[in-house]
Amino acid sequence: MFFTCGPNEAMVVSGFCRSPPVMVAGGRVFVLPCIQQIQRISLNTLTLNVKSEKVYTRHGVPISVTGIAQVKIQGQNKEMLAAACQMFLGKSESEITHIALETLEGHQRAIMAHMTVEEIYKDRKKFSEQVFKVASSDLVNMGISVVSYTLKDIHDDQDYLHSLGKARTAQVQKDARMGEAEAKRDAGIKEAKAKQEKLSAQYLSEIEMAKAQRDYELKKATYDIEVNTRKAESDLAYQLQVAKTKQKIEEQKMQVLVVERTQQIQLQEQEIIRKEHELEATIKKPAEAERYRLEKLAEAQSPPPLQVKGEAQAFAIEAKARADAEQMAKKAEAFQQYQDAAMVDMLLEKLPQVAEEISKPLSAVKKITMVSSGSEGVGAAKMTGEVLEIMSKLPDTVEKLTGISISQVLAPGCLGSS
């Protein structure tokens, strides 16, 4: 018949045709009843509470140690399973646990006797590793493997460990106070350094802001100067253009006056020519005709022809002289008026050139610095006003140089009477 077992159990079949016995861990096996025998052994993990009471350590101090160990029969290793079957087949789990516990406690006591209390207390890992190593090498011969071992507790009845704890506590408290003081010191240093860095950053930021403000003010001042210069140039150009426009208007007025005066002069010349012709027709020609008549009459009637001829010639000469004298007076009067008008015409023609020469330096100026005393105008109005003031003084200068008053010659009354 067939028998089965779980993975936490092993079966051992012995008897007919089973030499050596067959060991099956976690599986099934065929058993012949009556002639074959089947036995079972547990493969469960066993927890051992290993206590060693009042064991004297290397320095003779008695202490008690409690360890926790996890052990089990190794079913995957055939040799260890065979050794375990030889040692524990037919025994219960409690019996197997007791055997493993006694073995582990003996090794634990041996390790405690070779170490000091301080070593066990301070280096528990080292103690656990030594117990695990020694116990494993012994239990493996029984088919048992030690899964783990951990030191659970250490205590004594002489307050030895308590004294060690006090010293350690004092040391820890001392270290804590020192650490706290050092931490406060470091924190203070770091805080002061942080404040210093903060102030440095703040000062640097303020310096940069001041530099930026300075650059802004400088650029703004430069731009303001440029804008004001452009504005002044624009104002000056406007005033100059206004002055030029006024000048052109005055020139056109002058040209109108010159044309009118020229027409009057032409009328006067025509009047002179008319008067010459009139004198020629009314005085000179009749005088010559009378002279000629008298000469002929004298030749025909008078015995002394030379005397009559002389009287006729004298009369003709006298008449011609009177005509010439009157003609010359008219010419002189007309020439006198013509001379003033011609001179005025010439001056009016030259006035635009004079104004251009006066304003030419201003048109070539690139920069003007204007200083005001506070009582007069400033800017382009002041400059153009000075140009116009110079132009207004030209008639007085012409009158002083030539004796001719332009305003009187060009006055409507004078033009009408001429």
XYZ file of C-alpha atoms in Angstrom:
418
model
C 0.000 0.000 0.000
C 1.046 3.661 -0.523
C 1.957 6.073 2.279
C 2.381 9.856 1.922
C 3.818 12.691 4.060
C 4.021 16.475 3.924
C 7.120 18.628 3.316
C 7.642 18.988 7.111
C 8.012 15.273 7.617
C 10.180 12.364 6.471
C 9.339 8.648 6.134
C 11.776 5.791 6.640
C 10.874 2.360 5.131
C 12.868 -0.678 6.277
C 12.460 -4.466 6.060
C 12.212 -6.816 3.071
C 14.163 -5.568 0.076
C 14.859 -2.221 1.920
C 18.466 -2.473 2.881
C 19.587 0.151 3.550
C 16.282 1.742 4.577
C 14.598 4.144 2.169
C 14.195 7.748 3.397
C 11.566 9.961 1.757
C 11.191 13.620 2.778
C 7.833 15.060 1.722
C 6.449 12.559 -0.786
C 4.986 9.033 -1.102
C 6.301 5.498 -0.850
C 4.969 1.912 -1.498
C 5.104 -0.351 1.546
C 4.470 -4.077 1.674
C 2.483 -4.808 4.807
C 3.890 -7.251 7.326
C 7.232 -7.564 5.639
C 8.165 -3.843 5.562
C 8.004 -1.161 8.286
C 7.428 2.610 7.929
C 8.546 5.210 10.524
C 8.175 8.977 10.523
C 10.425 11.796 11.762
C 9.446 15.501 12.068
C 11.273 18.134 10.009
C 9.605 21.093 11.799
C 11.687 24.037 12.994
C 12.223 23.897 16.740
C 12.529 27.075 18.864
C 14.891 26.691 21.802
C 14.987 29.081 24.776
C 18.602 28.640 25.869
C 19.139 29.846 29.464
C 22.453 29.875 31.255
C 22.098 30.969 34.901
C 24.959 32.475 36.943
C 27.805 31.506 34.680
C 31.201 32.934 35.719
C 32.842 34.897 32.972
C 36.553 35.225 32.324
C 36.981 37.814 35.120
C 34.880 35.791 37.579
C 31.725 37.850 37.393
C 28.593 35.684 37.448
C 25.926 36.627 34.923
C 22.861 35.030 33.414
C 22.286 34.918 29.645
C 19.207 33.912 27.677
C 19.463 33.077 23.976
C 16.896 32.095 21.342
C 17.849 29.453 18.761
C 15.973 28.042 15.744
C 16.985 24.451 14.820
C 15.614 21.730 12.561
C 16.446 18.318 11.097
C 17.744 18.865 7.586
C 15.654 16.676 5.239
C 17.243 17.753 1.931
C 20.699 16.528 2.893
C 20.634 12.678 2.790
C 23.657 12.295 5.075
C 22.274 14.623 7.723
C 18.824 12.997 7.425
C 20.438 9.566 7.884
C 22.352 10.812 10.964
C 19.172 12.321 12.420
C 17.294 9.029 11.832
C 20.004 7.159 13.624
C 19.905 9.609 16.546
C 16.220 10.496 16.891
C 14.070 7.958 14.972
C 11.295 6.869 17.283
C 11.661 9.943 19.526
C 9.104 12.718 19.899
C 9.683 16.393 19.122
C 9.985 17.241 22.805
C 12.744 14.704 23.259
C 14.596 16.006 20.207
C 14.139 19.572 21.525
C 15.549 18.645 24.904
C 18.655 17.035 23.397
C 19.324 20.045 21.126
C 18.694 22.472 24.025
C 21.159 20.765 26.327
C 23.774 20.799 23.605
C 23.283 24.473 22.832
C 23.321 25.479 26.516
C 26.608 23.711 27.026
C 28.218 25.575 24.135
C 26.676 28.867 25.335
C 28.211 28.374 28.813
C 31.569 27.589 27.282
C 31.555 30.798 25.207
C 30.493 32.865 28.270
C 33.391 31.501 30.305
C 35.913 32.668 27.683
C 34.549 36.261 27.405
C 34.268 39.204 29.785
C 31.016 40.841 30.828
C 31.929 43.975 28.925
C 32.585 42.012 25.735
C 29.288 40.150 25.989
C 27.390 43.321 26.937
C 28.934 45.639 24.385
C 29.406 43.223 21.474
C 26.358 40.953 21.421
C 26.788 40.213 17.756
C 30.222 38.714 18.336
C 28.895 36.524 21.167
C 25.988 35.307 19.040
C 28.265 34.496 16.103
C 30.616 32.423 18.296
C 27.763 30.432 19.884
C 26.208 29.855 16.440
C 29.523 28.687 14.982
C 30.457 26.262 17.789
C 26.956 24.827 18.224
C 26.441 24.335 14.471
C 29.600 22.281 14.091
C 28.462 19.965 16.917
C 24.745 19.668 16.075
C 25.408 18.971 12.411
C 26.802 15.601 13.433
C 23.364 14.853 14.848
C 21.658 15.784 11.580
C 20.407 19.100 13.070
C 21.200 22.456 11.512
C 21.109 25.708 13.478
C 18.958 28.153 11.498
C 19.615 31.161 13.754
C 20.803 32.203 17.186
C 20.154 35.530 18.927
C 21.204 36.799 22.360
C 17.988 37.778 24.068
C 18.924 38.947 27.566
C 21.872 39.547 29.925
C 21.475 40.182 33.637
C 23.237 39.643 36.967
C 22.480 39.744 40.702
C 25.494 41.928 41.668
C 24.351 45.151 39.843
C 27.510 44.877 37.782
C 25.706 45.597 34.560
C 23.807 48.426 36.274
C 27.101 50.012 37.297
C 28.345 49.701 33.757
C 25.130 51.308 32.668
C 25.589 54.207 35.063
C 29.079 54.869 33.805
C 27.854 54.602 30.268
C 24.866 56.755 31.085
C 27.126 59.372 32.627
C 29.395 59.209 29.629
C 26.431 59.445 27.321
C 25.045 62.398 29.289
C 28.449 64.026 29.206
C 28.718 63.430 25.503
C 25.181 64.699 25.107
C 25.972 67.918 26.984
C 29.162 68.363 25.033
C 27.356 67.597 21.825
C 24.617 70.049 22.734
C 27.185 72.738 23.559
C 29.088 72.039 20.357
C 25.828 72.038 18.438
C 24.865 75.387 19.977
C 28.332 76.719 19.229
C 28.180 75.489 15.657
C 24.657 76.821 15.349
C 25.802 80.213 16.667
C 28.735 80.244 14.286
C 26.549 79.235 11.400
C 23.907 81.798 12.408
C 26.527 84.553 12.635
C 27.999 83.462 9.333
C 24.528 83.384 7.801
C 23.814 86.883 9.135
C 27.137 88.083 7.765
C 26.422 86.552 4.388
C 22.932 88.048 4.483
C 24.306 91.506 5.270
C 26.987 91.123 2.601
C 24.371 90.092 0.060
C 22.149 92.987 1.168
C 25.007 95.477 0.862
C 25.994 94.084 -2.518
C 22.374 94.326 -3.627
C 22.159 97.921 -2.414
C 25.436 98.730 -4.182
C 24.128 97.228 -7.402
C 20.884 99.148 -6.994
C 22.847 102.363 -6.408
C 24.960 101.661 -9.496
C 21.835 100.994 -11.529
C 20.253 104.219 -10.210
C 23.421 106.139 -11.036
C 23.565 104.718 -14.552
C 19.889 105.540 -14.975
C 20.383 109.139 -13.831
C 23.431 109.565 -16.084
C 21.651 108.156 -19.110
C 18.547 110.186 -18.319
C 20.655 113.350 -18.049
C 22.335 112.518 -21.360
C 18.985 111.896 -23.017
C 17.551 115.085 -21.502
C 20.486 117.077 -22.869
C 20.008 115.513 -26.276
C 16.252 116.126 -26.198
C 16.688 119.728 -25.052
C 19.341 120.271 -27.722
C 17.043 118.873 -30.382
C 14.198 120.986 -29.065
C 16.364 124.114 -29.035
C 17.524 123.373 -32.575
C 13.929 122.845 -33.627
C 12.848 126.100 -31.963
C 15.749 127.952 -33.536
C 15.005 126.460 -36.952
C 11.370 127.459 -36.527
C 12.283 131.010 -35.564
C 14.736 131.234 -38.448
C 12.096 129.963 -40.818
C 9.664 132.542 -39.440
C 12.295 135.245 -39.918
C 12.985 134.051 -43.480
C 9.261 134.048 -44.220
C 8.899 137.565 -42.850
C 11.962 138.576 -44.838
C 10.458 137.175 -48.035
C 7.229 139.055 -47.323
C 9.185 142.264 -46.790
C 11.168 141.560 -49.962
C 7.963 141.126 -51.913
C 6.640 144.375 -50.462
C 9.895 146.091 -51.406
C 9.708 144.637 -54.900
C 6.156 145.977 -55.240
C 7.344 149.392 -54.114
C 10.329 149.209 -56.486
C 8.043 148.298 -59.387
C 5.753 151.175 -58.520
C 8.705 153.534 -58.245
C 10.139 152.273 -61.533
C 6.840 152.863 -63.243
C 6.777 156.395 -61.828
C 10.319 156.980 -63.109
C 9.329 155.724 -66.544
C 6.323 158.083 -66.473
C 8.644 160.932 -65.507
C 10.994 160.085 -68.370
C 8.090 160.007 -70.776
C 6.924 163.319 -69.332
C 10.407 164.772 -69.924
C 10.373 163.514 -73.506
C 6.849 164.913 -73.976
C 7.914 168.291 -72.625
C 10.967 168.232 -74.893
C 8.733 167.575 -77.859
C 6.324 170.236 -76.637
C 9.174 172.726 -76.311
C 10.415 171.615 -79.672
C 7.003 172.193 -81.186
C 5.915 175.331 -79.352
C 9.139 177.236 -78.839
C 12.106 175.907 -80.780
C 10.411 175.213 -84.087
C 8.420 178.493 -84.120
C 11.586 180.348 -83.125
C 13.530 178.775 -85.970
C 10.649 179.491 -88.335
C 10.487 183.119 -87.185
C 14.227 183.406 -87.580
C 14.034 181.984 -91.021
C 11.125 184.299 -91.932
C 12.918 187.316 -90.631
C 16.031 186.365 -92.500
C 14.167 186.031 -95.732
C 12.182 189.155 -95.102
C 15.286 191.052 -94.341
C 16.910 189.802 -97.439
C 13.936 190.848 -99.503
C 12.946 194.143 -97.919
C 15.677 195.604 -95.771
C 18.562 197.401 -97.325
C 20.936 196.419 -94.621
C 20.380 192.624 -94.682
C 23.213 191.767 -92.381
C 21.727 193.671 -89.433
C 18.315 192.106 -89.890
C 19.884 188.714 -90.284
C 21.853 189.232 -87.085
C 18.779 190.273 -85.167
C 16.909 187.272 -86.453
C 19.744 184.993 -85.477
C 19.938 186.613 -82.046
C 16.211 186.112 -81.535
C 16.420 182.495 -82.605
C 19.406 181.865 -80.379
C 17.626 183.479 -77.453
C 14.497 181.389 -78.014
C 16.495 178.195 -78.343
C 18.435 179.048 -75.233
C 15.274 179.600 -73.283
C 13.907 176.257 -74.541
C 17.141 174.488 -73.767
C 17.280 176.047 -70.321
C 13.748 174.995 -69.543
C 14.409 171.490 -70.896
C 17.568 171.175 -68.842
C 15.690 172.258 -65.696
C 13.047 169.596 -66.312
C 15.761 167.019 -66.996
C 17.642 168.000 -63.863
C 14.514 167.750 -61.776
C 13.574 164.403 -63.282
C 17.142 163.104 -63.030
C 17.329 164.115 -59.400
C 14.193 162.060 -58.641
C 15.396 159.223 -60.839
C 18.760 159.101 -59.043
C 17.116 158.666 -55.592
C 14.744 156.018 -56.862
C 17.543 154.152 -58.624
C 19.674 154.140 -55.523
C 16.719 152.984 -53.420
C 15.981 150.274 -56.009
C 19.578 149.106 -55.888
C 19.549 149.007 -52.077
C 16.265 147.091 -52.006
C 17.682 144.553 -54.438
C 20.694 144.043 -52.157
C 18.722 143.819 -48.889
C 17.984 140.004 -49.237
C 21.693 139.350 -49.772
C 22.543 141.472 -46.727
C 20.012 139.549 -44.587
C 21.379 136.235 -45.892
C 24.943 137.193 -44.988
C 23.842 138.293 -41.505
C 21.990 135.006 -40.791
C 24.507 132.726 -42.550
C 26.678 132.175 -39.379
C 23.573 131.022 -37.486
C 22.710 128.407 -40.104
C 26.189 126.858 -39.727
C 26.029 126.686 -35.927
C 25.883 123.068 -34.550
C 25.650 123.867 -30.849
C 24.471 126.987 -29.023
C 24.966 127.620 -25.325
C 22.527 130.291 -24.127
C 23.069 132.213 -20.884
C 20.332 134.485 -19.555
C 20.672 137.306 -17.035
C 17.047 136.830 -16.073
C 15.828 140.174 -17.464
C 15.661 139.351 -21.180
C 14.320 136.616 -23.404
C 16.280 133.422 -24.045
C 16.382 130.691 -26.639
C 15.753 130.869 -30.345
C 13.475 133.916 -29.936
C 16.419 135.904 -28.571
C 18.689 134.903 -31.478
C 16.180 135.634 -34.233
C 15.236 138.873 -32.478
C 18.835 140.021 -32.698
C 18.937 139.183 -36.428
C 15.749 141.167 -37.031
C 17.126 144.036 -34.926
C 20.216 144.190 -37.171
C 17.965 144.244 -40.262
C 15.843 147.037 -38.791
C 18.934 149.242 -38.419
C 19.882 149.015 -42.136
C 17.678 151.980 -43.295
C 19.357 154.292 -40.741
C 22.792 153.093 -41.900
C 21.869 153.754 -45.574
C 20.568 157.221 -44.709
C 23.805 158.083 -42.856
C 25.953 156.874 -45.791
C 23.937 158.339 -48.744
C 21.663 160.956 -47.216
C 18.634 159.193 -48.715
C 15.779 158.143 -46.429
C 14.282 154.906 -47.706
C 11.142 155.318 -45.593
C 10.518 158.809 -47.018
C 11.198 157.778 -50.619
C 8.892 154.751 -50.283
C 6.180 156.608 -48.356
C 2.781 156.534 -50.146
C 2.556 160.344 -50.044
C 5.923 160.788 -51.703
C 5.142 158.227 -54.318
C 1.847 159.888 -55.095
C 3.392 163.409 -55.352
C 6.212 162.124 -57.528
